Amino acid sequence: MAKQLNVVVWNEFRHEKTKEEVKALYPNGLHAVIKEFLDEDTTLNVRLAALDDPDQGLPDEVLNQTDVLIWWGHKSHKDVSDELTQKIRDRVFLGMGFIALHSGHHSKPFRAIIGTNGNLSWGRNQKEVIWNLMPSHPITKGIPDHFILESEELYSEPFYIPQPDALLFGAWFEDGHIFRAGACFHRGAGKVFYFQPGHETCRSFFNPYVRTIIRNAVHWAAPNETGYEITDECPHLLDKVTDEFSK
Amino acid sequence: MAKQLNVVVWNEFRHEKTKEEVKALYPNGLHAVIKEFLDEDTTLNVRLAALDDPDQGLPDEVLNQTDVLIWWGHKSHKDVSDELTQKIRDRVFLGMGFIALHSGHHSKPFRAIIGTNGNLSWGRNQKEVIWNLMPSHPITKGIPDHFILESEELYSEPFYIPQPDALLFGAWFEDGHIFRAGACFHRGAGKVFYFQPGHETCRSFFNPYVRTIIRNAVHWAAPNETGYEITDECPHLLDKVTDEFSK
Amino acid sequence: MAKQLNVVVWNEFRHEKTKEEVKALYPNGLHAVIKEFLDEDTTLNVRLAALDDPDQGLPDEVLNQTDVLIWWGHKSHKDVSDELTQKIRDRVFLGMGFIALHSGHHSKPFRAIIGTNGNLSWGRNQKEVIWNLMPSHPITKGIPDHFILESEELYSEPFYIPQPDALLFGAWFEDGHIFRAGACFHRGAGKVFYFQPGHETCRSFFNPYVRTIIRNAVHWAAPNETGYEITDECPHLLDKVTDEFSK
Amino acid sequence: MAKQLNVVVWNEFRHEKTKEEVKALYPNGLHAVIKEFLDEDTTLNVRLAALDDPDQGLPDEVLNQTDVLIWWGHKSHKDVSDELTQKIRDRVFLGMGFIALHSGHHSKPFRAIIGTNGNLSWGRNQKEVIWNLMPSHPITKGIPDHFILESEELYSEPFYIPQPDALLFGAWFEDGHIFRAGACFHRGAGKVFYFQPGHETCRSFFNPYVRTIIRNAVHWAAPNETGYEITDECPHLLDKVTDEFSK
């Protein structure tokens, strides 16, 4: 039987309490909807976390057991503590998976992990077409060559991310813009996926292809079963070298 | 003074003789228009070549002196000889630059050099917006964050190229499609640039940004002044190793 | 239950018949040893093929059912037909996995799929240390930060391959050389892995880490279950576009 | 005439004052030696900066005029202020070049710009062979296929950097280790080069190939003359979109 993965869906979870339009769409928070469709996959053990929870939702005992952390933040990036940001970043470098959704491009953890200011341009909600650029990648499993989101927030290039290790999806927007909408990054011993759909006033998290992509991404981002222990060290090798190689 | 670069602009040069619309736009061939704007750069020594010239335009004495080869072909890819294709490919692996324009994505040399079937989807001429994805790259020097081509042939993803070493431009098309419109590849000791604009019934080769990009690309693709001679060999190292390292 | 994968281990299979030293090590061919350890994985359906078999071991009915093709060739690369080379290349572009072992760097299929002359330098058998450069990748699952092969053929940089999509392993050799020993490439809809150990007079195919890597690579290279059919076409989009996007 | 580039060579500059061995080799600091050979290139305007200078050597009026910042730090990474680190990082994202030498892999700016913990293993000084992996790249101009440093500090894989945009050099060390010794990264609108030689007790900065590589890297890392102004913003596009595209 497949190994059980611990997944945390972290949500800023403020729009859903203050904006009627968002509340109507995601009454329990958009993270609850993400958990709902991930729960259909019995190999995943999914829990919720929110900015206004104790320890900003990620006390050490939770974070240190997390295999894949999904992150949705928007208006309150600055409220995430630098200390938590650093803990998340360091855990990714040691192997934890990290999936940044939508406005998470500007979140503190994404910026610190990737090495980017996360800048892009943005505009009104409109029709988006998502194109599959890499049919050989596990995250595109089951995804057609393109699919349509009737309404998403416009995100536009230039998007000041580094070149990804794998560029999976590109987006077309009605108003004349394109966007690198799905991108994989290896950082240290960890894996990171950025995926653009998921504005709080849009229904993208109900789209079956968006759901498949996020589910595929969780499995792809899961920590590798490495053949050695990866620690946060910069060790001196003298004795090891002497013993092993120098005969 | 900057080193003089030998550039050959190779054109299938058949549409210009048979289709009135193309003849009107490019009476001396589209390669002549490319040569014209490259000639403004006095460090370039530009010559023309065409499929129906002797030796398909590239006798050994020309090919072996070429620093950067620009390639435009469309309907007659199959008429390019396998022998010439192989000579071009092997010279790129030894350092020659190669720039494939527009329908050159399906040319024999591009496919053999890159490792691709070159497949894509295509459609009617329409408005295209080209987005600059990599403002740090020498080929994007002087190019704004985006520019518009009022009419270009639709080229659409999925485009079955390998992930490029640098993805410089992405294209938006009116009908809902996007395309990786400018991409750099390192192959062996040589450099390759693919650039999508340039349909024979469109005016893209008169666009100042398209011209800047092609000129920048010629300089980027020029052979590196390597510190050793690169030959087409797979040498055995025994004596060299013994002499140099093993004391 | 996991999907069954059809794997073919193709071997030139001539050294084992003519050189005593090789015959002693691999009496039934080195492909038989590879099959033996792959057979321990019950999700794999492994068969053997050799250059001197009918249809060079890969009649259409076999090739067209193959999910992952493993390739070992050395002295007889030129005897592999151009027609078969082209069939293999085209199938990789449509999704088949391809694993080139050791001297397969110079094989016709590897060169045609990747876009390389495959050149490198080589020398006497000696101690090799293989370093794990990417602990986040599925192919390095279970592999320590390094392991030692007491005797392998020296392969040295410069190795004229394109930059890989993922560089997994680097090799150290006693005589002062290094080599990019394990590298992943995406080509079209297919995945390719090159792995350097496996000289015919060495025991690397008996090394447990080499075996783990090859087994991991088979699973990684398996065709993706794409959400659309990938065919060898360059389709015109006019009608599709009109229907789907233009309302 | 070529544009003048403003280059700052920043050095921790403490070993040279406290350790006799280092003082003997670099009496005015190793940055002074770097400046000396860069000064031979009349297109470069080079100045020195040190950790114990006012404003840690980089007051705003200097930093904001710097085109390429070279960084050497070792034992005092923690003394570099977080504020300065952030200013450097942000300027790289807007286009400034950054070259991290040797132990700069663990410096605050390198880690923040790249997205890495910078970890590696290290050991005693020994013979190093540097191999040229990318003869097509401007930084390898004039460099042979390999060269030898008689004594350098051992740096070993695993090196927990992201996959670089271009991997230029690999190193072989006597004791059985290898290292990705020269690597290029694009970050935002800026370019970053990491180069491993340069231990404070070694003579690498007197090696002609090391000097050529650093000089080439300065030119490669220089800010691109972009065709638009890059600012640290995430602009809303509504009006722009309406005006330009929506007719």
PDB file of N, CA, C and O in Angstrom, chain A residues 127 129 131-132 134-138 140-146 148 165 186 188-191 224-228 230 240 244-245, chain C residues 127 129 131-132 134-138 140-146 148 165 186 188-191 224-228 230 240 244-245:
ATOM      1  N   LYS A 127     -11.659  35.527 -19.076  1.00  0.00           N
ATOM      2  CA  LYS A 127     -11.461  34.160 -19.564  1.00  0.00           C
ATOM      3  C   LYS A 127      -9.976  33.830 -19.642  1.00  0.00           C
ATOM      4  O   LYS A 127      -9.172  34.647 -20.089  1.00  0.00           O
ATOM      5  N   VAL A 129      -7.235  30.586 -20.823  1.00  0.00           N
ATOM      6  CA  VAL A 129      -7.002  29.257 -21.398  1.00  0.00           C
ATOM      7  C   VAL A 129      -5.651  28.781 -20.888  1.00  0.00           C
ATOM      8  O   VAL A 129      -4.647  29.486 -21.007  1.00  0.00           O
ATOM      9  N   TRP A 131      -2.650  26.155 -21.216  1.00  0.00           N
ATOM     10  CA  TRP A 131      -2.026  25.247 -22.184  1.00  0.00           C
ATOM     11  C   TRP A 131      -1.011  24.359 -21.478  1.00  0.00           C
ATOM     12  O   TRP A 131      -0.230  24.817 -20.652  1.00  0.00           O
ATOM     13  N   ASN A 132      -1.036  23.106 -21.860  1.00  0.00           N
ATOM     14  CA  ASN A 132      -0.155  22.071 -21.320  1.00  0.00           C
ATOM     15  C   ASN A 132       1.140  22.052 -22.135  1.00  0.00           C
ATOM     16  O   ASN A 132       1.161  21.639 -23.279  1.00  0.00           O
ATOM     17  N   MET A 134       4.036  20.451 -21.205  1.00  0.00           N
ATOM     18  CA  MET A 134       4.962  19.361 -20.921  1.00  0.00           C
ATOM     19  C   MET A 134       4.214  18.068 -20.622  1.00  0.00           C
ATOM     20  O   MET A 134       4.139  17.623 -19.466  1.00  0.00           O
ATOM     21  N   PRO A 135       3.705  17.428 -21.694  1.00  0.00           N
ATOM     22  CA  PRO A 135       2.894  16.223 -21.490  1.00  0.00           C
ATOM     23  C   PRO A 135       3.686  15.053 -20.917  1.00  0.00           C
ATOM     24  O   PRO A 135       3.076  14.043 -20.572  1.00  0.00           O
ATOM     25  N   SER A 136       5.000  15.179 -20.781  1.00  0.00           N
ATOM     26  CA  SER A 136       5.794  14.080 -20.216  1.00  0.00           C
ATOM     27  C   SER A 136       5.915  14.151 -18.696  1.00  0.00           C
ATOM     28  O   SER A 136       6.523  13.276 -18.085  1.00  0.00           O
ATOM     29  N   HIS A 137       5.344  15.163 -18.063  1.00  0.00           N
ATOM     30  CA  HIS A 137       5.571  15.381 -16.631  1.00  0.00           C
ATOM     31  C   HIS A 137       4.443  14.781 -15.777  1.00  0.00           C
ATOM     32  O   HIS A 137       3.277  14.874 -16.145  1.00  0.00           O
ATOM     33  N   PRO A 138       4.788  14.194 -14.619  1.00  0.00           N
ATOM     34  CA  PRO A 138       3.740  13.567 -13.790  1.00  0.00           C
ATOM     35  C   PRO A 138       2.627  14.525 -13.353  1.00  0.00           C
ATOM     36  O   PRO A 138       1.506  14.079 -13.119  1.00  0.00           O
ATOM     37  N   THR A 140       1.170  16.701 -15.186  1.00  0.00           N
ATOM     38  CA  THR A 140       0.199  16.892 -16.275  1.00  0.00           C
ATOM     39  C   THR A 140      -0.576  15.615 -16.606  1.00  0.00           C
ATOM     40  O   THR A 140      -1.331  15.581 -17.582  1.00  0.00           O
ATOM     41  N   LYS A 141      -0.376  14.585 -15.798  1.00  0.00           N
ATOM     42  CA  LYS A 141      -1.106  13.320 -16.006  1.00  0.00           C
ATOM     43  C   LYS A 141      -2.616  13.575 -16.054  1.00  0.00           C
ATOM     44  O   LYS A 141      -3.169  14.183 -15.120  1.00  0.00           O
ATOM     45  N   GLY A 142      -3.250  13.125 -17.106  1.00  0.00           N
ATOM     46  CA  GLY A 142      -4.701  13.270 -17.223  1.00  0.00           C
ATOM     47  C   GLY A 142      -5.173  14.619 -17.716  1.00  0.00           C
ATOM     48  O   GLY A 142      -6.388  14.844 -17.846  1.00  0.00           O
ATOM     49  N   ILE A 143      -4.248  15.533 -17.998  1.00  0.00           N
ATOM     50  CA  ILE A 143      -4.634  16.891 -18.423  1.00  0.00           C
ATOM     51  C   ILE A 143      -4.588  16.985 -19.948  1.00  0.00           C
ATOM     52  O   ILE A 143      -3.622  16.536 -20.563  1.00  0.00           O
ATOM     53  N   PRO A 144      -5.628  17.559 -20.563  1.00  0.00           N
ATOM     54  CA  PRO A 144      -5.628  17.690 -22.025  1.00  0.00           C
ATOM     55  C   PRO A 144      -4.612  18.731 -22.491  1.00  0.00           C
ATOM     56  O   PRO A 144      -3.918  19.339 -21.686  1.00  0.00           O
ATOM     57  N   ASP A 145      -4.525  18.925 -23.808  1.00  0.00           N
ATOM     58  CA  ASP A 145      -3.540  19.895 -24.309  1.00  0.00           C
ATOM     59  C   ASP A 145      -3.886  21.320 -23.875  1.00  0.00           C
ATOM     60  O   ASP A 145      -2.999  22.162 -23.787  1.00  0.00           O
ATOM     61  N   HIS A 146      -5.178  21.575 -23.601  1.00  0.00           N
ATOM     62  CA  HIS A 146      -5.553  22.865 -23.002  1.00  0.00           C
ATOM     63  C   HIS A 146      -6.911  22.727 -22.343  1.00  0.00           C
ATOM     64  O   HIS A 146      -7.655  21.786 -22.633  1.00  0.00           O
ATOM     65  N   ILE A 148     -10.146  25.454 -20.348  1.00  0.00           N
ATOM     66  CA  ILE A 148     -10.597  26.839 -20.216  1.00  0.00           C
ATOM     67  C   ILE A 148     -11.139  27.102 -18.818  1.00  0.00           C
ATOM     68  O   ILE A 148     -11.868  26.291 -18.268  1.00  0.00           O
ATOM     69  N   ASP A 165      12.697  24.607 -13.249  1.00  0.00           N
ATOM     70  CA  ASP A 165      13.249  23.328 -13.689  1.00  0.00           C
ATOM     71  C   ASP A 165      12.326  22.657 -14.702  1.00  0.00           C
ATOM     72  O   ASP A 165      12.792  21.923 -15.572  1.00  0.00           O
ATOM     73  N   HIS A 186      13.197  22.814  -8.127  1.00  0.00           N
ATOM     74  CA  HIS A 186      13.898  22.035  -7.103  1.00  0.00           C
ATOM     75  C   HIS A 186      14.711  23.017  -6.272  1.00  0.00           C
ATOM     76  O   HIS A 186      15.460  23.831  -6.815  1.00  0.00           O
ATOM     77  N   GLY A 188      17.225  22.893  -2.819  1.00  0.00           N
ATOM     78  CA  GLY A 188      17.826  21.996  -1.845  1.00  0.00           C
ATOM     79  C   GLY A 188      17.339  20.586  -2.107  1.00  0.00           C
ATOM     80  O   GLY A 188      17.371  20.122  -3.249  1.00  0.00           O
ATOM     81  N   ALA A 189      16.885  19.890  -1.071  1.00  0.00           N
ATOM     82  CA  ALA A 189      16.358  18.547  -1.258  1.00  0.00           C
ATOM     83  C   ALA A 189      14.843  18.543  -1.448  1.00  0.00           C
ATOM     84  O   ALA A 189      14.220  17.485  -1.459  1.00  0.00           O
ATOM     85  N   GLY A 190      14.241  19.730  -1.597  1.00  0.00           N
ATOM     86  CA  GLY A 190      12.795  19.849  -1.695  1.00  0.00           C
ATOM     87  C   GLY A 190      12.314  20.248  -3.078  1.00  0.00           C
ATOM     88  O   GLY A 190      13.084  20.702  -3.918  1.00  0.00           O
ATOM     89  N   LYS A 191      11.013  20.089  -3.278  1.00  0.00           N
ATOM     90  CA  LYS A 191      10.405  20.419  -4.563  1.00  0.00           C
ATOM     91  C   LYS A 191       9.274  21.428  -4.356  1.00  0.00           C
ATOM     92  O   LYS A 191       8.516  21.342  -3.386  1.00  0.00           O
ATOM     93  N   ASN A 224      11.449  12.989  -1.256  1.00  0.00           N
ATOM     94  CA  ASN A 224      12.059  11.782  -1.794  1.00  0.00           C
ATOM     95  C   ASN A 224      12.540  10.903  -0.635  1.00  0.00           C
ATOM     96  O   ASN A 224      12.962  11.417   0.395  1.00  0.00           O
ATOM     97  N   GLU A 225      12.452   9.600  -0.809  1.00  0.00           N
ATOM     98  CA  GLU A 225      13.031   8.690   0.193  1.00  0.00           C
ATOM     99  C   GLU A 225      14.526   8.590  -0.081  1.00  0.00           C
ATOM    100  O   GLU A 225      14.989   7.663  -0.751  1.00  0.00           O
ATOM    101  N   THR A 226      15.246   9.559   0.429  1.00  0.00           N
ATOM    102  CA  THR A 226      16.673   9.628   0.120  1.00  0.00           C
ATOM    103  C   THR A 226      17.429   8.491   0.787  1.00  0.00           C
ATOM    104  O   THR A 226      16.990   7.941   1.799  1.00  0.00           O
ATOM    105  N   GLY A 227      18.588   8.187   0.219  1.00  0.00           N
ATOM    106  CA  GLY A 227      19.406   7.108   0.744  1.00  0.00           C
ATOM    107  C   GLY A 227      20.394   7.574   1.792  1.00  0.00           C
ATOM    108  O   GLY A 227      21.300   6.831   2.173  1.00  0.00           O
ATOM    109  N   TYR A 228      20.220   8.810   2.267  1.00  0.00           N
ATOM    110  CA  TYR A 228      21.075   9.313   3.346  1.00  0.00           C
ATOM    111  C   TYR A 228      20.302  10.403   4.061  1.00  0.00           C
ATOM    112  O   TYR A 228      19.321  10.937   3.528  1.00  0.00           O
ATOM    113  N   ILE A 230      19.579  14.013   5.303  1.00  0.00           N
ATOM    114  CA  ILE A 230      19.954  15.373   4.911  1.00  0.00           C
ATOM    115  C   ILE A 230      19.725  16.286   6.110  1.00  0.00           C
ATOM    116  O   ILE A 230      18.613  16.413   6.612  1.00  0.00           O
ATOM    117  N   LYS A 240      36.562  11.449   7.503  1.00  0.00           N
ATOM    118  CA  LYS A 240      35.823  10.625   6.564  1.00  0.00           C
ATOM    119  C   LYS A 240      36.674  10.370   5.318  1.00  0.00           C
ATOM    120  O   LYS A 240      36.832   9.247   4.864  1.00  0.00           O
ATOM    121  N   GLU A 244      37.907   6.656   4.075  1.00  0.00           N
ATOM    122  CA  GLU A 244      37.217   5.978   2.996  1.00  0.00           C
ATOM    123  C   GLU A 244      37.989   5.939   1.686  1.00  0.00           C
ATOM    124  O   GLU A 244      38.020   4.930   0.996  1.00  0.00           O
ATOM    125  N   PHE A 245      38.574   7.058   1.307  1.00  0.00           N
ATOM    126  CA  PHE A 245      39.131   7.127  -0.036  1.00  0.00           C
ATOM    127  C   PHE A 245      40.641   6.952  -0.114  1.00  0.00           C
ATOM    128  O   PHE A 245      41.168   6.603  -1.144  1.00  0.00           O
TER     129      PHE A 245
ATOM    130  N   LYS C 127      39.139   3.208 -10.448  1.00  0.00           N
ATOM    131  CA  LYS C 127      38.150   3.484  -9.401  1.00  0.00           C
ATOM    132  C   LYS C 127      37.296   4.697  -9.771  1.00  0.00           C
ATOM    133  O   LYS C 127      37.802   5.700 -10.280  1.00  0.00           O
ATOM    134  N   VAL C 129      34.024   7.214  -8.222  1.00  0.00           N
ATOM    135  CA  VAL C 129      33.093   7.572  -7.150  1.00  0.00           C
ATOM    136  C   VAL C 129      31.929   8.319  -7.794  1.00  0.00           C
ATOM    137  O   VAL C 129      32.132   9.291  -8.527  1.00  0.00           O
ATOM    138  N   TRP C 131      28.699  10.635  -7.315  1.00  0.00           N
ATOM    139  CA  TRP C 131      28.107  11.580  -6.371  1.00  0.00           C
ATOM    140  C   TRP C 131      26.667  11.889  -6.759  1.00  0.00           C
ATOM    141  O   TRP C 131      26.374  12.114  -7.931  1.00  0.00           O
ATOM    142  N   ASN C 132      25.824  11.937  -5.768  1.00  0.00           N
ATOM    143  CA  ASN C 132      24.392  12.204  -5.934  1.00  0.00           C
ATOM    144  C   ASN C 132      24.165  13.710  -5.890  1.00  0.00           C
ATOM    145  O   ASN C 132      24.294  14.339  -4.837  1.00  0.00           O
ATOM    146  N   MET C 134      21.298  15.339  -6.812  1.00  0.00           N
ATOM    147  CA  MET C 134      19.911  15.794  -6.771  1.00  0.00           C
ATOM    148  C   MET C 134      19.046  14.876  -5.917  1.00  0.00           C
ATOM    149  O   MET C 134      18.252  14.089  -6.450  1.00  0.00           O
ATOM    150  N   PRO C 135      19.193  14.991  -4.596  1.00  0.00           N
ATOM    151  CA  PRO C 135      18.463  14.075  -3.712  1.00  0.00           C
ATOM    152  C   PRO C 135      16.946  14.232  -3.768  1.00  0.00           C
ATOM    153  O   PRO C 135      16.233  13.433  -3.173  1.00  0.00           O
ATOM    154  N   SER C 136      16.445  15.241  -4.501  1.00  0.00           N
ATOM    155  CA  SER C 136      14.993  15.423  -4.589  1.00  0.00           C
ATOM    156  C   SER C 136      14.379  14.643  -5.753  1.00  0.00           C
ATOM    157  O   SER C 136      13.163  14.682  -5.935  1.00  0.00           O
ATOM    158  N   HIS C 137      15.169  13.953  -6.534  1.00  0.00           N
ATOM    159  CA  HIS C 137      14.656  13.352  -7.770  1.00  0.00           C
ATOM    160  C   HIS C 137      14.275  11.878  -7.555  1.00  0.00           C
ATOM    161  O   HIS C 137      14.975  11.145  -6.873  1.00  0.00           O
ATOM    162  N   PRO C 138      13.180  11.413  -8.193  1.00  0.00           N
ATOM    163  CA  PRO C 138      12.760  10.014  -7.985  1.00  0.00           C
ATOM    164  C   PRO C 138      13.817   8.985  -8.374  1.00  0.00           C
ATOM    165  O   PRO C 138      13.831   7.886  -7.813  1.00  0.00           O
ATOM    166  N   THR C 140      16.951   9.108  -7.729  1.00  0.00           N
ATOM    167  CA  THR C 140      17.962   8.969  -6.664  1.00  0.00           C
ATOM    168  C   THR C 140      17.378   8.387  -5.367  1.00  0.00           C
ATOM    169  O   THR C 140      18.066   8.334  -4.344  1.00  0.00           O
ATOM    170  N   LYS C 141      16.124   7.948  -5.441  1.00  0.00           N
ATOM    171  CA  LYS C 141      15.492   7.331  -4.272  1.00  0.00           C
ATOM    172  C   LYS C 141      16.337   6.160  -3.757  1.00  0.00           C
ATOM    173  O   LYS C 141      16.681   5.244  -4.528  1.00  0.00           O
ATOM    174  N   GLY C 142      16.692   6.213  -2.491  1.00  0.00           N
ATOM    175  CA  GLY C 142      17.454   5.121  -1.884  1.00  0.00           C
ATOM    176  C   GLY C 142      18.960   5.177  -2.106  1.00  0.00           C
ATOM    177  O   GLY C 142      19.685   4.298  -1.627  1.00  0.00           O
ATOM    178  N   ILE C 143      19.427   6.194  -2.815  1.00  0.00           N
ATOM    179  CA  ILE C 143      20.857   6.281  -3.142  1.00  0.00           C
ATOM    180  C   ILE C 143      21.537   7.210  -2.132  1.00  0.00           C
ATOM    181  O   ILE C 143      21.042   8.297  -1.852  1.00  0.00           O
ATOM    182  N   PRO C 144      22.690   6.794  -1.592  1.00  0.00           N
ATOM    183  CA  PRO C 144      23.400   7.659  -0.636  1.00  0.00           C
ATOM    184  C   PRO C 144      24.020   8.869  -1.327  1.00  0.00           C
ATOM    185  O   PRO C 144      23.883   9.028  -2.546  1.00  0.00           O
ATOM    186  N   ASP C 145      24.690   9.710  -0.546  1.00  0.00           N
ATOM    187  CA  ASP C 145      25.279  10.907  -1.173  1.00  0.00           C
ATOM    188  C   ASP C 145      26.397  10.540  -2.143  1.00  0.00           C
ATOM    189  O   ASP C 145      26.686  11.308  -3.059  1.00  0.00           O
ATOM    190  N   HIS C 146      27.029   9.392  -1.951  1.00  0.00           N
ATOM    191  CA  HIS C 146      27.978   8.901  -2.954  1.00  0.00           C
ATOM    192  C   HIS C 146      28.150   7.402  -2.779  1.00  0.00           C
ATOM    193  O   HIS C 146      27.822   6.845  -1.725  1.00  0.00           O
ATOM    194  N   ILE C 148      30.880   3.962  -4.401  1.00  0.00           N
ATOM    195  CA  ILE C 148      32.131   3.691  -5.107  1.00  0.00           C
ATOM    196  C   ILE C 148      31.987   2.476  -6.018  1.00  0.00           C
ATOM    197  O   ILE C 148      31.387   1.471  -5.638  1.00  0.00           O
ATOM    198  N   ASP C 165      17.775  18.291 -18.398  1.00  0.00           N
ATOM    199  CA  ASP C 165      16.680  18.841 -17.580  1.00  0.00           C
ATOM    200  C   ASP C 165      16.947  18.593 -16.105  1.00  0.00           C
ATOM    201  O   ASP C 165      16.524  19.379 -15.264  1.00  0.00           O
ATOM    202  N   HIS C 186      14.001  15.551 -21.215  1.00  0.00           N
ATOM    203  CA  HIS C 186      12.655  15.431 -21.779  1.00  0.00           C
ATOM    204  C   HIS C 186      12.757  15.742 -23.274  1.00  0.00           C
ATOM    205  O   HIS C 186      13.331  16.767 -23.655  1.00  0.00           O
ATOM    206  N   GLY C 188      10.194  15.788 -26.656  1.00  0.00           N
ATOM    207  CA  GLY C 188       8.817  15.602 -27.094  1.00  0.00           C
ATOM    208  C   GLY C 188       7.983  15.191 -25.896  1.00  0.00           C
ATOM    209  O   GLY C 188       8.066  15.814 -24.837  1.00  0.00           O
ATOM    210  N   ALA C 189       7.182  14.136 -26.039  1.00  0.00           N
ATOM    211  CA  ALA C 189       6.384  13.648 -24.923  1.00  0.00           C
ATOM    212  C   ALA C 189       7.091  12.538 -24.156  1.00  0.00           C
ATOM    213  O   ALA C 189       6.492  11.920 -23.272  1.00  0.00           O
ATOM    214  N   GLY C 190       8.364  12.291 -24.475  1.00  0.00           N
ATOM    215  CA  GLY C 190       9.095  11.186 -23.866  1.00  0.00           C
ATOM    216  C   GLY C 190      10.195  11.633 -22.926  1.00  0.00           C
ATOM    217  O   GLY C 190      10.576  12.796 -22.900  1.00  0.00           O
ATOM    218  N   LYS C 191      10.677  10.670 -22.163  1.00  0.00           N
ATOM    219  CA  LYS C 191      11.737  10.944 -21.189  1.00  0.00           C
ATOM    220  C   LYS C 191      12.928  10.037 -21.450  1.00  0.00           C
ATOM    221  O   LYS C 191      12.763   8.856 -21.761  1.00  0.00           O
ATOM    222  N   ASN C 224       3.909   8.988 -19.701  1.00  0.00           N
ATOM    223  CA  ASN C 224       2.896   9.646 -18.888  1.00  0.00           C
ATOM    224  C   ASN C 224       1.503   9.274 -19.404  1.00  0.00           C
ATOM    225  O   ASN C 224       1.313   9.098 -20.598  1.00  0.00           O
ATOM    226  N   GLU C 225       0.558   9.157 -18.479  1.00  0.00           N
ATOM    227  CA  GLU C 225      -0.823   8.932 -18.914  1.00  0.00           C
ATOM    228  C   GLU C 225      -1.423  10.286 -19.277  1.00  0.00           C
ATOM    229  O   GLU C 225      -2.100  10.931 -18.477  1.00  0.00           O
ATOM    230  N   THR C 226      -1.131  10.714 -20.489  1.00  0.00           N
ATOM    231  CA  THR C 226      -1.553  12.051 -20.916  1.00  0.00           C
ATOM    232  C   THR C 226      -3.057  12.141 -21.047  1.00  0.00           C
ATOM    233  O   THR C 226      -3.742  11.145 -21.271  1.00  0.00           O
ATOM    234  N   GLY C 227      -3.553  13.353 -20.944  1.00  0.00           N
ATOM    235  CA  GLY C 227      -4.986  13.602 -21.042  1.00  0.00           C
ATOM    236  C   GLY C 227      -5.448  13.846 -22.461  1.00  0.00           C
ATOM    237  O   GLY C 227      -6.580  14.278 -22.682  1.00  0.00           O
ATOM    238  N   TYR C 228      -4.588  13.585 -23.420  1.00  0.00           N
ATOM    239  CA  TYR C 228      -4.979  13.715 -24.838  1.00  0.00           C
ATOM    240  C   TYR C 228      -4.062  12.809 -25.648  1.00  0.00           C
ATOM    241  O   TYR C 228      -3.007  12.387 -25.170  1.00  0.00           O
ATOM    242  N   ILE C 230      -1.356  11.951 -28.284  1.00  0.00           N
ATOM    243  CA  ILE C 230      -0.248  12.638 -28.950  1.00  0.00           C
ATOM    244  C   ILE C 230       0.087  11.880 -30.218  1.00  0.00           C
ATOM    245  O   ILE C 230       0.443  10.706 -30.184  1.00  0.00           O
ATOM    246  N   LYS C 240     -11.313  24.064 -35.433  1.00  0.00           N
ATOM    247  CA  LYS C 240     -11.292  23.917 -33.979  1.00  0.00           C
ATOM    248  C   LYS C 240     -11.364  25.289 -33.307  1.00  0.00           C
ATOM    249  O   LYS C 240     -12.155  25.532 -32.412  1.00  0.00           O
ATOM    250  N   GLU C 244     -14.382  26.570 -30.822  1.00  0.00           N
ATOM    251  CA  GLU C 244     -14.177  26.560 -29.380  1.00  0.00           C
ATOM    252  C   GLU C 244     -13.987  27.943 -28.770  1.00  0.00           C
ATOM    253  O   GLU C 244     -14.519  28.267 -27.718  1.00  0.00           O
ATOM    254  N   PHE C 245     -13.181  28.769 -29.385  1.00  0.00           N
ATOM    255  CA  PHE C 245     -12.794  30.013 -28.719  1.00  0.00           C
ATOM    256  C   PHE C 245     -13.529  31.262 -29.209  1.00  0.00           C
ATOM    257  O   PHE C 245     -13.626  32.246 -28.490  1.00  0.00           O
TER     258      PHE C 245
END
